[in-house]
XYZ file of C-alpha atoms in Angstrom:
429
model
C -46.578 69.502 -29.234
C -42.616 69.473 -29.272
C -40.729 67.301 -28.070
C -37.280 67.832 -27.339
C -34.839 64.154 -27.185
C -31.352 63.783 -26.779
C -29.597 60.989 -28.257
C -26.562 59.558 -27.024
C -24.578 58.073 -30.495
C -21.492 56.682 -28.708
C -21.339 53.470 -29.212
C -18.395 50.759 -27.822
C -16.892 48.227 -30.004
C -15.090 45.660 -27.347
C -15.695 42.453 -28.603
C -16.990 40.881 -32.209
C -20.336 40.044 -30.820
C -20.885 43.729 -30.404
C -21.000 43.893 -34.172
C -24.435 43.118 -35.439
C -25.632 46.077 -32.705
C -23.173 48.372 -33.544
C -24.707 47.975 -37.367
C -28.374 48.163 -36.236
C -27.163 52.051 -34.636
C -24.829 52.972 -37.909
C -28.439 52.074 -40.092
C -30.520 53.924 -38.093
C -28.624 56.762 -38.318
C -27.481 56.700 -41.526
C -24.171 56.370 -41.464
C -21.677 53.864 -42.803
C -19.064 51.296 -41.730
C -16.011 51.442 -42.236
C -15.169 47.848 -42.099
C -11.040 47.797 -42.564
C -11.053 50.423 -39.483
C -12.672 47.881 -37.210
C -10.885 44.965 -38.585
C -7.639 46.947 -37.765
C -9.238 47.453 -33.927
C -10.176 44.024 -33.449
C -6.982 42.615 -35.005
C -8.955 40.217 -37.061
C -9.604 39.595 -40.549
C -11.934 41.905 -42.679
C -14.163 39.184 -43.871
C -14.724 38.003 -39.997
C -15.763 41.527 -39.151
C -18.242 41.090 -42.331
C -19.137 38.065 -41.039
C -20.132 39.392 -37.181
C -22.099 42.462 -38.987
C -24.194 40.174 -40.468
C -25.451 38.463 -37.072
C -23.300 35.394 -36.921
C -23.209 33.882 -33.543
C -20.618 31.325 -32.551
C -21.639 28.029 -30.383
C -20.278 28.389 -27.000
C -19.820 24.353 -27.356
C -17.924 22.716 -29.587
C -19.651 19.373 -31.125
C -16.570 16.948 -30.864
C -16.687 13.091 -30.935
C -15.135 11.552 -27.826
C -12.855 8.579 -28.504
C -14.814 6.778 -25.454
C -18.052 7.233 -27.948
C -16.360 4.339 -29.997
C -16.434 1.983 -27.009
C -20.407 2.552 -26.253
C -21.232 -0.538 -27.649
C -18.684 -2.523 -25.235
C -19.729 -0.510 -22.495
C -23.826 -1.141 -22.782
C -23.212 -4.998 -23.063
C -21.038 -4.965 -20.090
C -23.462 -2.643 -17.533
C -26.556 -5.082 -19.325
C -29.128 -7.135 -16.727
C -27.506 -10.111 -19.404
C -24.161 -9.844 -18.282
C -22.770 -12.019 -15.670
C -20.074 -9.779 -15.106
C -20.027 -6.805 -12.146
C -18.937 -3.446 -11.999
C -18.709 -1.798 -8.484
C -17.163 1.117 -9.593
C -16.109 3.367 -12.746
C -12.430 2.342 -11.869
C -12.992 -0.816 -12.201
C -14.618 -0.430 -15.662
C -11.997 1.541 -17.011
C -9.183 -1.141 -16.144
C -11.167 -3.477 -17.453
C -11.730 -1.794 -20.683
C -8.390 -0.882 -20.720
C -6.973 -3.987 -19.848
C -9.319 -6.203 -22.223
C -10.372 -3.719 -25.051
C -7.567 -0.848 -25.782
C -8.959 1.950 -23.842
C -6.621 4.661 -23.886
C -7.603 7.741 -21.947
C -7.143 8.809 -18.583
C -9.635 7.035 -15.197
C -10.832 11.007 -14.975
C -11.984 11.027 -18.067
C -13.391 8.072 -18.550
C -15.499 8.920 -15.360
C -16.667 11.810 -16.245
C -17.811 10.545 -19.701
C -19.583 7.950 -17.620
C -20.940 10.859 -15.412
C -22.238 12.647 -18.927
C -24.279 9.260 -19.823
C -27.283 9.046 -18.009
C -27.646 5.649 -19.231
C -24.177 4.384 -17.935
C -24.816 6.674 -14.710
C -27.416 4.899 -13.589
C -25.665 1.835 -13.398
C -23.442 3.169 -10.463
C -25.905 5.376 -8.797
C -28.826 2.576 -8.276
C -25.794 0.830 -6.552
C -24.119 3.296 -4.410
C -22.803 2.843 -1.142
C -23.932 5.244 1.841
C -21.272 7.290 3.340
C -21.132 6.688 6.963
C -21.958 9.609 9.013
C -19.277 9.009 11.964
C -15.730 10.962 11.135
C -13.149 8.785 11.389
C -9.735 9.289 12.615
C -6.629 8.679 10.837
C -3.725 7.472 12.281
C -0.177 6.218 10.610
C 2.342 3.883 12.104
C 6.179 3.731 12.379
C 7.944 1.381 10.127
C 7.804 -2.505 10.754
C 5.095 -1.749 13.537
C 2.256 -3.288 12.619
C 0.476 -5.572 9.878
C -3.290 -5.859 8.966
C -5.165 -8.767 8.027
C -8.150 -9.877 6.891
C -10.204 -11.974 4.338
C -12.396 -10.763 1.576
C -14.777 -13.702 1.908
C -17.391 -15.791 0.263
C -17.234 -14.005 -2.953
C -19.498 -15.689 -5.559
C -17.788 -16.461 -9.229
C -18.712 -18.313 -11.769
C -16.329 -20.234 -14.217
C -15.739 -20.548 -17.627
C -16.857 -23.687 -17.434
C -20.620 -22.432 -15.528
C -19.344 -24.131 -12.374
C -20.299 -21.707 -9.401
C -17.764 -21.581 -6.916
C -17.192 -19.469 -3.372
C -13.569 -18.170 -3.187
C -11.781 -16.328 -0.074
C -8.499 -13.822 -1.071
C -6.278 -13.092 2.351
C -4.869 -9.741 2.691
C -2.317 -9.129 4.538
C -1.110 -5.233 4.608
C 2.189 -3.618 5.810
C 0.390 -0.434 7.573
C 3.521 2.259 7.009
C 4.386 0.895 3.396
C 1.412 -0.260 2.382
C 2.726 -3.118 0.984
C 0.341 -6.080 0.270
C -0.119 -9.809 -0.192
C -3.096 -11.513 -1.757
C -3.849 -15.072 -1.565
C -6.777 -16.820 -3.387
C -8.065 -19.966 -1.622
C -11.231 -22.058 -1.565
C -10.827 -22.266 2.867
C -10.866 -20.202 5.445
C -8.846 -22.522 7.736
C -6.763 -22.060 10.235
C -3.992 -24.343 8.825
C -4.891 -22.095 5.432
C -4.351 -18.561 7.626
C -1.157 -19.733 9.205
C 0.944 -21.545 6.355
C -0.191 -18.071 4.212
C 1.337 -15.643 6.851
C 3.994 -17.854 7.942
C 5.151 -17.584 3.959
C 4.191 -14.091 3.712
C 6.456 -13.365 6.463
C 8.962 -15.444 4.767
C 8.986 -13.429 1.615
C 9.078 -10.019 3.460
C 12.257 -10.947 5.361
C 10.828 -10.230 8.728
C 7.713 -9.746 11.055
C 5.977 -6.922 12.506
C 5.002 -6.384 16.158
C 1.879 -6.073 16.017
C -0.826 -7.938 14.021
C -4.193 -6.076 13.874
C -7.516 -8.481 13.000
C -10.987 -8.364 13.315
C -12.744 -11.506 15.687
C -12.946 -14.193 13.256
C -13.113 -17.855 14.438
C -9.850 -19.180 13.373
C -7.890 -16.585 15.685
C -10.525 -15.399 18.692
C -12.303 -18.045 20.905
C -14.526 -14.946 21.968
C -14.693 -12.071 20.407
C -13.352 -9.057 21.432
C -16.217 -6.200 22.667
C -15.878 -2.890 24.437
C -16.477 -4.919 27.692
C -14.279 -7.937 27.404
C -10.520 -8.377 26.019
C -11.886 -11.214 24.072
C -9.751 -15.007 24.181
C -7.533 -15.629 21.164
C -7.463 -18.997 19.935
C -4.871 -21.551 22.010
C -2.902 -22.949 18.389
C -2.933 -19.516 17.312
C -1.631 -17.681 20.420
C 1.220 -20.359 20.677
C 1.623 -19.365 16.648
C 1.903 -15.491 17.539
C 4.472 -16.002 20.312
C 6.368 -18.125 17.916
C 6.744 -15.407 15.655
C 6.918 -12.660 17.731
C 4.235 -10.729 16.947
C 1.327 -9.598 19.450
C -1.651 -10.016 17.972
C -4.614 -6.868 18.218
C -7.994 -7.894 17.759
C -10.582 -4.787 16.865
C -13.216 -4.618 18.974
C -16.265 -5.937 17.729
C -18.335 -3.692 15.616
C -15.959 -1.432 14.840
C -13.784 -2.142 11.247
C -13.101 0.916 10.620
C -9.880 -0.057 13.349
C -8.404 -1.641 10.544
C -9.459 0.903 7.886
C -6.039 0.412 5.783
C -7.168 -3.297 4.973
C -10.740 -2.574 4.551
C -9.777 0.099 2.182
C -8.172 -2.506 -0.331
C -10.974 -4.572 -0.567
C -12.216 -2.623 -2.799
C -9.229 -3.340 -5.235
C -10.912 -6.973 -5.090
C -14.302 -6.122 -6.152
C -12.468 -6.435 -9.914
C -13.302 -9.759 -9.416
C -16.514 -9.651 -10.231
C -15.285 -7.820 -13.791
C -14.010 -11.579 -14.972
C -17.537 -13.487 -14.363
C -17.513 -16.071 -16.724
C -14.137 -15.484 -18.029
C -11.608 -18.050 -16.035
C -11.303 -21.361 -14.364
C -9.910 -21.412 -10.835
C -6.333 -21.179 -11.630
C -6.486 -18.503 -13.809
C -8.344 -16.938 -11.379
C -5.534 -17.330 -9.043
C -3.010 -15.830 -11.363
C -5.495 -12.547 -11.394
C -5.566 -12.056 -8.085
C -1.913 -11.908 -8.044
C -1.786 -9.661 -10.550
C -4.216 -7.209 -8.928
C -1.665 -7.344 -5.724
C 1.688 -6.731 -8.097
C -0.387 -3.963 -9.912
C -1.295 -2.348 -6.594
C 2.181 -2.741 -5.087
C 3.352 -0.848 -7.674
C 1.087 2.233 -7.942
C 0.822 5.499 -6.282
C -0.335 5.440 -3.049
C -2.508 8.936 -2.706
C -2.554 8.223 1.239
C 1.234 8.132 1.399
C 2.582 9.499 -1.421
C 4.468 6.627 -2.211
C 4.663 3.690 -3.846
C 4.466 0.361 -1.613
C 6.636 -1.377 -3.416
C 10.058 1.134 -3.206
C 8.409 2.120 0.853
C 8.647 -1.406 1.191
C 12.596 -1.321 0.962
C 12.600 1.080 4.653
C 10.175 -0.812 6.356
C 11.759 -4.668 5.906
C 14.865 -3.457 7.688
C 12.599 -2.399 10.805
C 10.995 -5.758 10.773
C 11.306 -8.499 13.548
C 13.736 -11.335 12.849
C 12.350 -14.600 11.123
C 12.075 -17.387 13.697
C 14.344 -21.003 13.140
C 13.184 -22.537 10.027
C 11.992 -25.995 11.606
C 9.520 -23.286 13.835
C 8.327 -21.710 10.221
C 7.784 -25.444 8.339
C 5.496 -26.718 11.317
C 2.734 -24.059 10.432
C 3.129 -24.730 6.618
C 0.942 -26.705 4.846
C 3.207 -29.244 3.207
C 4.764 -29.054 -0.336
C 5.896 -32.119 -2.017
C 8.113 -31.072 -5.154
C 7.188 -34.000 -7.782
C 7.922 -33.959 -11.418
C 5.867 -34.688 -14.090
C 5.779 -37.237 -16.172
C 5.775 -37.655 -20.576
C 2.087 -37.897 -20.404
C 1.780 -34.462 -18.389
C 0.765 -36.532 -14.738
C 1.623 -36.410 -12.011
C 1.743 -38.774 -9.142
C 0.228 -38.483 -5.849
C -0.963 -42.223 -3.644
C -0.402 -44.263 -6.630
C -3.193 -41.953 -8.547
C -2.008 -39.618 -11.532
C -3.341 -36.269 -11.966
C -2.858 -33.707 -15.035
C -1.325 -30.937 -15.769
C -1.010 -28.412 -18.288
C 1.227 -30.125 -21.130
C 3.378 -27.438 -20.976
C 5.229 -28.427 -17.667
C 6.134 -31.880 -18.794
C 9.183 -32.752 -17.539
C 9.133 -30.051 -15.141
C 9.600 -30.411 -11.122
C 6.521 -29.122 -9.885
C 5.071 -28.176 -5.839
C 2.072 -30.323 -4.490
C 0.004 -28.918 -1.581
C -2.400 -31.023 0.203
C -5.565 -29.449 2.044
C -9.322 -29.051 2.043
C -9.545 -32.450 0.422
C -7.957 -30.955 -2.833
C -4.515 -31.511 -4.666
C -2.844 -28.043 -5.352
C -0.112 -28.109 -7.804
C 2.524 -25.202 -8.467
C 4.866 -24.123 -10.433
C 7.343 -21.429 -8.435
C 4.302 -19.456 -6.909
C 1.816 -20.237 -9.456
C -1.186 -22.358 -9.074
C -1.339 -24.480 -12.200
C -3.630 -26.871 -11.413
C -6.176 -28.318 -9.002
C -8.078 -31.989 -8.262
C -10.155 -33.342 -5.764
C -8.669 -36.488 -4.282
C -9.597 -39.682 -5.902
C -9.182 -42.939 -6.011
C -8.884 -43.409 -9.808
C -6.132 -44.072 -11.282
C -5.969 -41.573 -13.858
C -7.452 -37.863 -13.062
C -7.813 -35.489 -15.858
C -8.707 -31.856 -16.416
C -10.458 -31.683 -19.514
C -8.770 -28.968 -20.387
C -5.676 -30.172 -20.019
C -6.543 -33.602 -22.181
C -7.832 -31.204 -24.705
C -4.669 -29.456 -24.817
C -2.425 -32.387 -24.864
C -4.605 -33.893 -27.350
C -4.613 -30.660 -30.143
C -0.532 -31.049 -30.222
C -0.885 -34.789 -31.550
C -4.117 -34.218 -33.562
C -4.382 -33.031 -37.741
C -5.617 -29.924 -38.366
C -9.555 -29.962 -39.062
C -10.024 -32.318 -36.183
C -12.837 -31.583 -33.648
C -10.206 -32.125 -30.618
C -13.097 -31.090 -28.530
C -15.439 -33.993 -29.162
C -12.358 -35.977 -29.511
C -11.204 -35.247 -25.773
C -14.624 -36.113 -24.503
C -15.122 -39.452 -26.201
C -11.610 -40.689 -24.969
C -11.967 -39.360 -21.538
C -15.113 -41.004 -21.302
C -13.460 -44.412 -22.134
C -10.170 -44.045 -20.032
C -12.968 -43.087 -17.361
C -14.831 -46.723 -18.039
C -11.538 -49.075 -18.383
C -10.188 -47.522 -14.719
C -13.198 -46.751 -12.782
C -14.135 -50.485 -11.389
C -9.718 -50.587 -10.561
């Protein structure tokens, strides 16, 4: 039998992976390469093209160390079942890392190297929040037209000390600039509520028209529903027409009404980043910081930042009412100065302070059966009312205490022995 087969020997060269193919043909038929040709075609080097004949195959990936990889360690200990600490989001981690351990690299990055760790994945997806299914409408208001308020509530933190404590932060939020005010506080009051917006207001230079809140107790008598108006609160109606505002209650059920507010909760959740790390005050001092930082950042809603928007909308606002109207709803503060032993005075009772505001005039606040003392706008200290005559923080004796002490000296045992003994000679007084 004969056969008769036509061969096709055109062969294209487009890329350097075509190579090693392009030698199997030139060896079956016999033929040879001509190497410098092809290098010349290719525009590459002559030993590359030897290289490619030979069946070398590139990796499509590259095997390269991320700079996050060197922060792995920090990482597992913090998303651990033995850490006190939360993380409600990969946000939150990175500022924290950033803030506390040097991270340098973009939040997108970081979350996808996150995303990339099953391990560290895991974390966030056991925890995840379910979408809701209703759309929800967005809406935007004029300048110096309304304000939104409302409390992130009851949030469990433990101290530095191991002392578990429930803490409240107000928000109050400028709805066209987006401009917001924190305040950390133990109560929920309505003596707490008013003397924060009345200063609020204060500091903004104005008030808005409208106030938009949900039903809580301290403001509604009954709540609002979608079958009753609701009744707002007698002391707090007379407080709205004082100011000038009219105050919006949502209806009941239905937060998303006051979606801008409920949206920066979420900024609060780094809370739970510092378990364990700080006492009340410097607790305080963080939640400040989280509203300065936010002030101050890109607003993806807007497009702005609150803090310059801020500068339109306080010239829209409603005129402050007579001071003596504005210092009835404050919660009093006594300025006081403390003395060479870093006390101060308050019903014949001394109470410390850190040693480094001796000498100072400082602000005392009386409420919730606490002293509250300041120093401009921050909280630098805080004691239960007592009748002993001499009230220390530990802390604060500790610190006093290392600045009179040699070096070598356990100024922690120290500090305990004497308090205990300034608490025996005073506590029968």
């Amino acid at each position: 039998m004969h056969l008769s087969i036509n061969l096709t020997t055109d062969f294209k060269v487009d890329s350097l992976t075509d190579l090693s193919k392009y030698k199997l043909m030139m060896e079956s038929l016999g033929m040879k390469i001509n190497k410098s040709e092809l290098a010349r075609q290719l525009k590459v080097d002559r030993r590359t093209v030897d290289k490619y004949l030979n069946g070398y195959v590139s990796s499509k990936s590259r095997s390269r160390k991320s700079k996050i990889d060197d922060y792995y360690g920090v990482i597992s200990l913090l998303l651990s079942e033995d850490s006190p600490q939360v993380f409600f989001y990969k946000r939150v981690l990175w500022q924290y890392l950033k803030d506390n351990h040097g991270l340098d690299c973009s939040q997108s990055r970081f979350r996808s190297y996150i995303s990339s760790k099953p391990e560290f994945q895991s974390y966030f997806s056991n925890g995840k929040r379910t979408p809701s299914a209703k759309p929800v409408l967005r809406f935007e208001t004029p300048p110096g037209e309304q304000a939104q308020f409302d409390w992130k509530e009851n949030i469990k933190y433990i101290t530095r000390d191991g002392e578990i404590i429930y803490v409240n932060v107000a928000v109050l939020l400028l709805s066209h600039s987006r401009f917001k005010a924190f305040y950390l506080t133990l109560s929920k009051s309505q003596s707490v509520l008013m003397s924060f917006l009345t200063e609020t207001f204060e500091a903004l230079g104005g008030v808005p028209k409208i106030l938009l809140t949900d039903n809580m107790k301290t403001v509604m008598d009954h709540p609002r529903t979608a079958y009753s108006r609701g009744v707002v609160n007698e002391r707090f109606d007379h407080f709205s027409k004082d100011f000038g505002f009219k105050l919006k209650p949502c209806e009941a059920g239905k937060p998303q009404t006051k979606g801008k507010a409920e949206n920066v909760m979420k900024l609060l959740d780094e809370i739970h980043a510092y378990q364990g790390q700080m006492n009340y005050e410097e607790l305080h001092e963080f939640v400040q910081t989280l509203c300065e930082r936010a002030n101050h950042s890109y607003h993806q809603g807007t497009g702005k930042i609150p803090i310059l928007a801020l500068k339109q909308e306080k010239n829209l606002l409603q005129p402050l009412p007579r001071k003596s109207i504005r210092d009835s709803y404050k919660i009093v503060h006594k300025p006081v100065k403390v003395n060479p032993s870093s006390m101060i005075t308050y019903q014949s009772n001394q109470y410390s302070v850190p040693p480094e505001y001796k000498g100072k005039t400082v602000g005392l606040q009386i409420y919730d059966d606490h002293i509250h003392v300041y120093y401009n706008t921050a909280l630098i200290a805080r004691h239960p009312i007592s009748q002993l005559k001499l009230n220390y923080d530990p802390s604060h004796y500790e610190k006093v205490l290392s600045m009179n002490m040699y070096e070598g000296i356990d100024t922690d045992e120290w500090s305990k022995r004497n308090l205990e003994a300034i608490g025996e000679v005073y506590k029968d007084e």
